[in-house]
Every structure is written in C-alpha cells, then in structure tokens.
PDB file of C-alpha atoms in Angstrom:
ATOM      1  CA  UNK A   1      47.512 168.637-150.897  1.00  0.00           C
ATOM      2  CA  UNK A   2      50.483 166.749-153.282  1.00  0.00           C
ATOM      3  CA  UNK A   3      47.223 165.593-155.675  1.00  0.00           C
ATOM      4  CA  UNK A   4      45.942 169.702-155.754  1.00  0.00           C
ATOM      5  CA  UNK A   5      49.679 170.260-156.761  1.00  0.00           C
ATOM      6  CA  UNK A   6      49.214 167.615-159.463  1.00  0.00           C
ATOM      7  CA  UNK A   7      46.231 169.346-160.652  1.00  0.00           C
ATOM      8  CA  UNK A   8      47.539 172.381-161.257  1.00  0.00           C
ATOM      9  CA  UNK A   9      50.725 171.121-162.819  1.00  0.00           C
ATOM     10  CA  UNK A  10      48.324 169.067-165.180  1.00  0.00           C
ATOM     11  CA  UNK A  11      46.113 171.859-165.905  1.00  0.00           C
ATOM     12  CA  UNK A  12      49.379 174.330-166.740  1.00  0.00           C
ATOM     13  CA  UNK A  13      50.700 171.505-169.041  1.00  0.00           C
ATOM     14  CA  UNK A  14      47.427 171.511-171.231  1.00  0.00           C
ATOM     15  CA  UNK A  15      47.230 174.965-170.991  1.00  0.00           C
ATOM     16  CA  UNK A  16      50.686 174.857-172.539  1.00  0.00           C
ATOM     17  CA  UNK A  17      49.947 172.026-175.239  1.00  0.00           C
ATOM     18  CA  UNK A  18      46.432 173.968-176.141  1.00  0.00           C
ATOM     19  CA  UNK A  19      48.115 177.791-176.706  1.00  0.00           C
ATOM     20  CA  UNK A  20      51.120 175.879-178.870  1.00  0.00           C
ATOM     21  CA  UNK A  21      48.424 173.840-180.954  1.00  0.00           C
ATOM     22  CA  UNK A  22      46.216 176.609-181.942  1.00  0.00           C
ATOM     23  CA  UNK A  23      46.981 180.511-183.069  1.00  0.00           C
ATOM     24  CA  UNK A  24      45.981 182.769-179.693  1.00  0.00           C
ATOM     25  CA  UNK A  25      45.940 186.714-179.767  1.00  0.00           C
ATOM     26  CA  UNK A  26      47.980 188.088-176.611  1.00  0.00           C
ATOM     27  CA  UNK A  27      44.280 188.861-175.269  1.00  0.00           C
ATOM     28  CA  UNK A  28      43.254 185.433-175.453  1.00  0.00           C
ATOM     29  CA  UNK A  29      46.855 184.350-174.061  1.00  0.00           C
ATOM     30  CA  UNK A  30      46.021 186.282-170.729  1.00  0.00           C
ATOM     31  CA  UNK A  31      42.444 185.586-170.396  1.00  0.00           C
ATOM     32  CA  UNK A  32      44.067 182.078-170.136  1.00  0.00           C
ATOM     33  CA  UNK A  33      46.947 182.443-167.826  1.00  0.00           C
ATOM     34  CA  UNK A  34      43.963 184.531-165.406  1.00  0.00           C
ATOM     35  CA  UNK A  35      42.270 181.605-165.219  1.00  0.00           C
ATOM     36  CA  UNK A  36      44.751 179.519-164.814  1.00  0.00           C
ATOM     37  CA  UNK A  37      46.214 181.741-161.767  1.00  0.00           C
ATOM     38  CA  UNK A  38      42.578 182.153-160.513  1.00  0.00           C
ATOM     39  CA  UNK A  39      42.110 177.880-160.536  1.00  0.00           C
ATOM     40  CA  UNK A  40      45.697 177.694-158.455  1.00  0.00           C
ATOM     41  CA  UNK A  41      44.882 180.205-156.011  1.00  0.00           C
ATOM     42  CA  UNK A  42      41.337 178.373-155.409  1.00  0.00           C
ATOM     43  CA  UNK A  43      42.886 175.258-154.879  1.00  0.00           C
ATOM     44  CA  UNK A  44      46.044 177.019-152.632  1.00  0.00           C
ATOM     45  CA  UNK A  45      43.221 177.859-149.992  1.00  0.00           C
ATOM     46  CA  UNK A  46      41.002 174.922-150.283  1.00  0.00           C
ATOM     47  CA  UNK A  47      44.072 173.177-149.439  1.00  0.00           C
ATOM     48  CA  UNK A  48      44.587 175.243-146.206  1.00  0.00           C
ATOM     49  CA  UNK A  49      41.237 175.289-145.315  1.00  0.00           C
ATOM     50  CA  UNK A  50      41.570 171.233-145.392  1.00  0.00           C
ATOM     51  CA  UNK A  51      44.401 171.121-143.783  1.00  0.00           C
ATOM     52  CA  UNK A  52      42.790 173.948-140.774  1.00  0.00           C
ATOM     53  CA  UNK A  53      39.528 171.373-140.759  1.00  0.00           C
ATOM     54  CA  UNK A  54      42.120 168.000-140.386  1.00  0.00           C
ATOM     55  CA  UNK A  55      43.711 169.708-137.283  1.00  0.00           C
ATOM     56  CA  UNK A  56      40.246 170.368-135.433  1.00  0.00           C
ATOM     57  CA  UNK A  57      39.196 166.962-136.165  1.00  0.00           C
ATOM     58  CA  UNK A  58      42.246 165.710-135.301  1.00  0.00           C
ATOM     59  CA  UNK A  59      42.676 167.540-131.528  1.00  0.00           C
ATOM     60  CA  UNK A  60      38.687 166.931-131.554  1.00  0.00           C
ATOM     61  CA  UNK A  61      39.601 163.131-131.825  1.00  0.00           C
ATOM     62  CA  UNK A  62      42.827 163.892-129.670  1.00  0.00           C
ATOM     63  CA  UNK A  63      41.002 164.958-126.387  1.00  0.00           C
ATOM     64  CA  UNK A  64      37.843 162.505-126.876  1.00  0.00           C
ATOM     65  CA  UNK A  65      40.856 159.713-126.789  1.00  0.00           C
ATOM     66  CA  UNK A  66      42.039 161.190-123.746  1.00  0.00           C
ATOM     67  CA  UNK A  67      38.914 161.074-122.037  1.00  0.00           C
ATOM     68  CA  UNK A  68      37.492 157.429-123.265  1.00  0.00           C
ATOM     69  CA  UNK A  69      40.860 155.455-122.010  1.00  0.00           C
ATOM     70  CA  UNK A  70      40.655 157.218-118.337  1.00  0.00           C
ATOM     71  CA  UNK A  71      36.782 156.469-118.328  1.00  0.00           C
ATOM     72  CA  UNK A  72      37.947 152.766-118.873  1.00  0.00           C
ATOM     73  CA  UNK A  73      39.143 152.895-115.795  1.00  0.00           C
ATOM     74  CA  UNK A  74      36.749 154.862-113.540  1.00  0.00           C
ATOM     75  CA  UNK A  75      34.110 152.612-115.280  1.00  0.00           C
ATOM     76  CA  UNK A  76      35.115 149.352-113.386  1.00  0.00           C
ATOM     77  CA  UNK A  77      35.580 151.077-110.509  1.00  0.00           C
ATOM     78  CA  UNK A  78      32.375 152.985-110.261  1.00  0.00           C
ATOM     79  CA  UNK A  79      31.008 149.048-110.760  1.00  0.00           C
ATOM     80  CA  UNK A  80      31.204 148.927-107.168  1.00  0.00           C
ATOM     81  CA  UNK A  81      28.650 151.995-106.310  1.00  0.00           C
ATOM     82  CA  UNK A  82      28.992 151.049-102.496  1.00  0.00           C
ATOM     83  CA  UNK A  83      32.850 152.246-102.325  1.00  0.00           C
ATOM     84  CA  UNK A  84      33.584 155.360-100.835  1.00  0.00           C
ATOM     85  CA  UNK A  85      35.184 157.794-102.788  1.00  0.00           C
ATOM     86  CA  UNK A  86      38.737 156.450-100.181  1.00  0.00           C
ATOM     87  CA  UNK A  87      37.983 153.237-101.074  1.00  0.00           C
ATOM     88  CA  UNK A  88      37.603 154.591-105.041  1.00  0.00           C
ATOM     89  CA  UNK A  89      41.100 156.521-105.125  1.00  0.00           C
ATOM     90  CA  UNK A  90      42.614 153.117-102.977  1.00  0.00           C
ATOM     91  CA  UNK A  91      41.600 150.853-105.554  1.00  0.00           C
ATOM     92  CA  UNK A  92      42.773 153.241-108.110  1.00  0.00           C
ATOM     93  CA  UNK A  93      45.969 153.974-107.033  1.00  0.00           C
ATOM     94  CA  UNK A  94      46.509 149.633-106.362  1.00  0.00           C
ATOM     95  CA  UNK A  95      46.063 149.675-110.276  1.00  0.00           C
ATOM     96  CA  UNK A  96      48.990 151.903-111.075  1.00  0.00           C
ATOM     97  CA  UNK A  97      52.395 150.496-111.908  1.00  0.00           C
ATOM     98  CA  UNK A  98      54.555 151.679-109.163  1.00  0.00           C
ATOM     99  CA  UNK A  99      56.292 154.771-110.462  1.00  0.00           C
ATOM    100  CA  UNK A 100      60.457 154.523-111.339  1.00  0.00           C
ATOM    101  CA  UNK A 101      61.017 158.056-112.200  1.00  0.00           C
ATOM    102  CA  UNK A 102      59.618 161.612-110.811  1.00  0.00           C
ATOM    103  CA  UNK A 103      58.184 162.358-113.529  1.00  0.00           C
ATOM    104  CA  UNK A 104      55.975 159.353-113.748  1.00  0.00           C
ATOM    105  CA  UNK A 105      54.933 160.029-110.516  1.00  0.00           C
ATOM    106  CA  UNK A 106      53.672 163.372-111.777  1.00  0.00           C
ATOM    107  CA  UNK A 107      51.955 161.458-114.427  1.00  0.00           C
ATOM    108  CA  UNK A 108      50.433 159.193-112.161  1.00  0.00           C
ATOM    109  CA  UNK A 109      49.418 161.830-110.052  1.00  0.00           C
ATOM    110  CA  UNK A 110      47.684 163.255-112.382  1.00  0.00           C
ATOM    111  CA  UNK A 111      46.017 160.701-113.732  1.00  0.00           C
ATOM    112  CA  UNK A 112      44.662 159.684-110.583  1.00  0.00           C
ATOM    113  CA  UNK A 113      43.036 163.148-110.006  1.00  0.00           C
ATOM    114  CA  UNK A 114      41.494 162.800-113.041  1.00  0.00           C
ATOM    115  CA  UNK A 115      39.820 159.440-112.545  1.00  0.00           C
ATOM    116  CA  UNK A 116      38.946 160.317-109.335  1.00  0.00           C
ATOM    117  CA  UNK A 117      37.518 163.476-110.500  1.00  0.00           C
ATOM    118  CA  UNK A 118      35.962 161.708-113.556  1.00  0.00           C
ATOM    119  CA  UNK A 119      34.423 159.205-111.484  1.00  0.00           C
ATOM    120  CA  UNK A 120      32.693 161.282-108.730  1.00  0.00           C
ATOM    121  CA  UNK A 121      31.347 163.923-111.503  1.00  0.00           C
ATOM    122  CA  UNK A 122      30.003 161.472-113.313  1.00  0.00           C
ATOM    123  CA  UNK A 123      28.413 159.739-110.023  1.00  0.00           C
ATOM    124  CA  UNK A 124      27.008 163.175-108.812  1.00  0.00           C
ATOM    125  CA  UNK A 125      26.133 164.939-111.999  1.00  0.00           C
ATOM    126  CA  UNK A 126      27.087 168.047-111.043  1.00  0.00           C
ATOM    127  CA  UNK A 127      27.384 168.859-114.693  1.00  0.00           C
ATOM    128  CA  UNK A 128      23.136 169.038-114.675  1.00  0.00           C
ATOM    129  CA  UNK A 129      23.058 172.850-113.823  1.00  0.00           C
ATOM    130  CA  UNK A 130      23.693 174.878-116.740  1.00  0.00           C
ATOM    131  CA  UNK A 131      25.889 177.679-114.779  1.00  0.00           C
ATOM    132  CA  UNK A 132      28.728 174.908-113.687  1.00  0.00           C
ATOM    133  CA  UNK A 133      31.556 175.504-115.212  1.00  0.00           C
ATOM    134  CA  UNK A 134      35.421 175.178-114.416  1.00  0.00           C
ATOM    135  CA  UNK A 135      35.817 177.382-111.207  1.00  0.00           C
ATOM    136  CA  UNK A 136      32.720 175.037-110.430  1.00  0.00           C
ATOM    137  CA  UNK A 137      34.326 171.956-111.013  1.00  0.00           C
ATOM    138  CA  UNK A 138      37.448 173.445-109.352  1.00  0.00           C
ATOM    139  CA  UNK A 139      35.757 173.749-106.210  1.00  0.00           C
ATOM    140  CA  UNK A 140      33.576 170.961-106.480  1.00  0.00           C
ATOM    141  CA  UNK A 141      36.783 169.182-105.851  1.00  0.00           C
ATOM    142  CA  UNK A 142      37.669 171.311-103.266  1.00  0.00           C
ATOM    143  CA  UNK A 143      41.019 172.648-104.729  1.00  0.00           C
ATOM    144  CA  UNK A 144      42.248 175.566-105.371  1.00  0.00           C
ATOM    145  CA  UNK A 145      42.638 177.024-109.119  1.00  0.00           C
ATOM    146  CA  UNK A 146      46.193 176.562-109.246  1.00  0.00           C
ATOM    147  CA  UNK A 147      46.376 172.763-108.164  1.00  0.00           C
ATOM    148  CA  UNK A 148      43.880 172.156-110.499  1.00  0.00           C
ATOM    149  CA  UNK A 149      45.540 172.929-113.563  1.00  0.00           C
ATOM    150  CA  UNK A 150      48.744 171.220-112.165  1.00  0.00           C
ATOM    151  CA  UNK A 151      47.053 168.750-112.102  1.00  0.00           C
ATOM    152  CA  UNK A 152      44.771 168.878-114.884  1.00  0.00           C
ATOM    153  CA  UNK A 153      46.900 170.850-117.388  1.00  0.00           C
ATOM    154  CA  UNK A 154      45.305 170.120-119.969  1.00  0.00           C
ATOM    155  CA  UNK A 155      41.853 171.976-118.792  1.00  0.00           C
ATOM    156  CA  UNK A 156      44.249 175.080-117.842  1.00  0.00           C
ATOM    157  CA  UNK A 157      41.916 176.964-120.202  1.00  0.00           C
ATOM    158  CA  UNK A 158      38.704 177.312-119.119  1.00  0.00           C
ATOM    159  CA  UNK A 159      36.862 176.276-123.315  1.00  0.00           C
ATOM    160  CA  UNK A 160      39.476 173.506-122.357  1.00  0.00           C
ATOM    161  CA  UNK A 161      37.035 172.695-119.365  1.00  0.00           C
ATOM    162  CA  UNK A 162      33.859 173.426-120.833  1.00  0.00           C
ATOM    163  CA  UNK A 163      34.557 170.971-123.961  1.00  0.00           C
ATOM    164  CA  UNK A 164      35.345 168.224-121.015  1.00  0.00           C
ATOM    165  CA  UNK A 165      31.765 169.336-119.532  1.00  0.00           C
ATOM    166  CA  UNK A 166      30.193 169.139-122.254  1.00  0.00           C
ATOM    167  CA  UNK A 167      31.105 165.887-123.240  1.00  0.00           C
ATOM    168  CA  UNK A 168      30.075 164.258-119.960  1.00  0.00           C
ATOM    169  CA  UNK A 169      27.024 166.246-120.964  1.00  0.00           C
ATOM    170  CA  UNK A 170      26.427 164.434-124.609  1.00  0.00           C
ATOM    171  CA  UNK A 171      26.977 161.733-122.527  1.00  0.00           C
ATOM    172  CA  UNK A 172      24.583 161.608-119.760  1.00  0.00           C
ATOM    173  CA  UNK A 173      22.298 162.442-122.912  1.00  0.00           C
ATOM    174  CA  UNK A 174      22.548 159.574-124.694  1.00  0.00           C
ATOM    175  CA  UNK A 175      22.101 157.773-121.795  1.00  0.00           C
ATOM    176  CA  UNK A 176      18.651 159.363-121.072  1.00  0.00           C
ATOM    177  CA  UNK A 177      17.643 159.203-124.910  1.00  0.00           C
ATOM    178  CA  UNK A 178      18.836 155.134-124.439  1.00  0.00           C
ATOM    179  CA  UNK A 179      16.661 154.773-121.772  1.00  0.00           C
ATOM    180  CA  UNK A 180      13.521 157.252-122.035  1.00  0.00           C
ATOM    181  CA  UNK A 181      13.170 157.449-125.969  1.00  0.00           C
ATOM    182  CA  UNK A 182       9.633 159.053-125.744  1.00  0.00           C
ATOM    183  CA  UNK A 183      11.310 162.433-123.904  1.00  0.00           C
ATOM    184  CA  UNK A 184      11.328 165.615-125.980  1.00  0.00           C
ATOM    185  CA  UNK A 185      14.610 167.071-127.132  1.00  0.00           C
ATOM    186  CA  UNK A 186      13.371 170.176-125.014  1.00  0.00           C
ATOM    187  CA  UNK A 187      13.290 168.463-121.781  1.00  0.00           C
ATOM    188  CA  UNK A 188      16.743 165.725-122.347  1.00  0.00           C
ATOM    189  CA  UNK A 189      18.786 169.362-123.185  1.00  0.00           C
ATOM    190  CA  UNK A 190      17.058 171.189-119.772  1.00  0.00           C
ATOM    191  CA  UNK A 191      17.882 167.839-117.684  1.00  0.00           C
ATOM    192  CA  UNK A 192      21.487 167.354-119.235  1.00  0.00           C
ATOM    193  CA  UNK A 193      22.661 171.648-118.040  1.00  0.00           C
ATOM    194  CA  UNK A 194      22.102 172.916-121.979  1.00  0.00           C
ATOM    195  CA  UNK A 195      20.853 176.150-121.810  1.00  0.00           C
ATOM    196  CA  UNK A 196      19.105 175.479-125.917  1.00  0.00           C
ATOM    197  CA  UNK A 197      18.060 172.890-127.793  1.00  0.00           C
ATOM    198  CA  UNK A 198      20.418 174.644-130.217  1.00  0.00           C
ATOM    199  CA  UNK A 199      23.506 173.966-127.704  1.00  0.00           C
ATOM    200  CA  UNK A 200      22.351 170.481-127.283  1.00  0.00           C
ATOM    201  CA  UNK A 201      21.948 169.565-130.608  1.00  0.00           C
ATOM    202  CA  UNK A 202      25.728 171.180-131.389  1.00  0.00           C
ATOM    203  CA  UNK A 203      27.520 169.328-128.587  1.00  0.00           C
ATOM    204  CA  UNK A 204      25.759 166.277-129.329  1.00  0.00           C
ATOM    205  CA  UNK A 205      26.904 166.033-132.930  1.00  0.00           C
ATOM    206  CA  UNK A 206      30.397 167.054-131.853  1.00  0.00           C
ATOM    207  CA  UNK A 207      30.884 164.612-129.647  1.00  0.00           C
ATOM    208  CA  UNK A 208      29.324 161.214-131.077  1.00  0.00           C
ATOM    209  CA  UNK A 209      29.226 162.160-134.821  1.00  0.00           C
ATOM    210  CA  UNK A 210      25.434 162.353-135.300  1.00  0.00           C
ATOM    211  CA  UNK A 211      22.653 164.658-134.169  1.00  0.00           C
ATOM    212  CA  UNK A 212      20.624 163.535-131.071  1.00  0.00           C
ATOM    213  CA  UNK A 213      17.418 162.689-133.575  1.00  0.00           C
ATOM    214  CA  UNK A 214      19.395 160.520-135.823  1.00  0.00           C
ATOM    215  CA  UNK A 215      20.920 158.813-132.480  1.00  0.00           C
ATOM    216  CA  UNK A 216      17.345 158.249-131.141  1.00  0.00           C
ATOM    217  CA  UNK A 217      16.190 156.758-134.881  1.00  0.00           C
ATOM    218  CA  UNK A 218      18.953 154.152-134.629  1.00  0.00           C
ATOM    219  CA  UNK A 219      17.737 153.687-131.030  1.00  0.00           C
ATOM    220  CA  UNK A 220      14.283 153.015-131.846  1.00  0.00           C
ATOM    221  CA  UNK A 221      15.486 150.838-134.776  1.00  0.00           C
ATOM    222  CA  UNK A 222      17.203 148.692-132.721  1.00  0.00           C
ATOM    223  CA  UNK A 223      14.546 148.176-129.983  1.00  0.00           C
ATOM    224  CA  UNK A 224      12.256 147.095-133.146  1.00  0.00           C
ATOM    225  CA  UNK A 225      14.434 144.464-134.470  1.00  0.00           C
ATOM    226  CA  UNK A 226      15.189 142.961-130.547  1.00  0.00           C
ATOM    227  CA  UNK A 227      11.065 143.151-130.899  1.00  0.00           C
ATOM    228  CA  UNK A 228      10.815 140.836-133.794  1.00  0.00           C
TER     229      UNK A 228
END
C-alpha cells in the first residue's frame, strides 16, 4: 500500500514539473489533473482489494494451521489402529500438561474433543457421503448442538464446519490420487463426498495450493524418477 502511495506522489510531482516546463491551456490542465485523479482512485481500490485478498489468505492459512498442529497429534495416536477410541482419548489426555488455571482447562478440553473428534472422523470417513455436514458431525459424536460449539467454537458456523469437512475431504483425496493414480477425477470426487468434479477441483486447490491434475503430474513424476 505505502509503495501505491509513492506512486501517486511521484506521478503528481511530474505532473507538476511537466505543466511548469511547458505552456498548457486550462483544457489541457484538467484533462491532466482527470487522469491523474482517475490513476489514484485505481490504485486506492487495487490497494483494498489486496489488502481484502491478504486477509482470506491469511484466515485461509489461519485455520489450515489450526488443523495441521492438532492432526500432529491424532496422527501418532491413530499409529496404534488397535486402541479403542477410551484407550485413544486416555493416551491423549496423558499427553496434556496438567492444567494450572480454569481456563486452560477449557482449552484443554477443547482440544481434546477435537483430536478425539479428528481422529475417529478421519478413521471412519464419515465425511464420504456428500449430505454430511455439521448437524452430521454433531451427532456423529453424539452431542448435542450446543456442546459442540462450546467445544468447538470455532466451527460455531456451520461454512465454519463445512471448510473443516472439506479439508479432511482434499485430504482423503490426495491420499487416493497417491495411491490409485490411474482413477478418474470423476470417480476420486464421488468416493471423497463431492457432489462435482467442479467442487472437487475448487476444494482441492484451496486447500493444497494446486489443482488435483497438477498434484497427480508431480505424483506420476515422482514414481518415474524412484523408477530410474
């Protein structure tokens, strides 16, 4: 934004230096200044639609952060497939620093609910049928509404939800593309709960960067050079 600003003051000041060098009718001296006020105003709202695009990337970025350190943990738990889900929360709760204050407690609590949760969606794939959304995840863990955004409250808004959803869907995706290359687009979006290609193709890119074509080209580049 400061270098726009710069801009425009540099573009006023030879706008200056240029009318005082040569002769200008007044005609000419406002066919100037309109451009001049038509180049600021451009660069005004290219500089809020920057900043509007930095803050999407930026909670984008936010919530993907979120949900990569508490798979971390859920990760090395789900290691050990033959643990009940008990065993799961035991070993999860073992692994928290024992709380000093209430409200680390409520932190704790909450993260714990979200591993857990994390851990057994992932494990069950629930996430596979297009129609579940978050009053299906809230009773898939068998809670009511208002416990669940306690103690998820940052998926108090159901597009909250769906974006979570949808990223264990990308997810599951690139798994399948990782490990069944020759599968059509059609059939990875059907088996992954996207209703489109089109949907499929969108949350993909959101969530890794790259479209789900360009992901399976690196994919099949790497198998070649492990090949040779």
């Amino acid at each position: 934004m400061s270098k726009r600003i710069n801009l425009t003051a540099l573009l006023l000041l030879l706008a200056t230096t240029f009318c005082h060098a040569r002769t200008l009718t007044l005609e000419e001296a406002d066919t100037i200044i309109i451009i001049l006020v038509f180049i600021v105003i451009l660069l005004i709202v290219l500089g809020g639609v920057s900043l509007y695009y930095n803050r999407i990337v930026s909670r984008r970025n936010e919530q993907l952060l979120r949900i990569l350190n508490a798979l971390d943990d859920y990760r090395v738990i789900m290691g050990h497939r033959e643990q009940s889900f008990d065993e799961q929360e035991e070993a999860i709760v073992k692994k928290q620093p024992k709380p000093k204050v209430a409200k680390v407690v409520q932190l704790d609590e909450e993260h714990a609910f979200f591993v857990k949760m994390d851990a057994r969606v992932n494990k069950e794939m629930p996430f596979t049928n297009p129609d579940f959304d978050q009053q299906s995840l809230v009773e898939f863990m068998e809670v009511d509404l208002d416990t669940f955004c306690k103690l998820v409250p940052r998926y108090k808004d159901p597009e909250r939800t769906l974006e979570y959803i949808n990223s264990l869907r990308a997810e599951y995706a690139a798994k399948i593309l990782m490990e069944h290359p020759d599968y059509s687009m059609d059939d990875i979006a059907s088996m992954c709960g996207f209703t489109n290609t089109a949907s499929f193709n969108s949350v993909f890119r959101f969530a890794f960067g790259i479209t789900p074509t360009n992901y399976l080209n690196g994919v099949r580049q790497m198998f070649k050079k492990k090949a040779t």
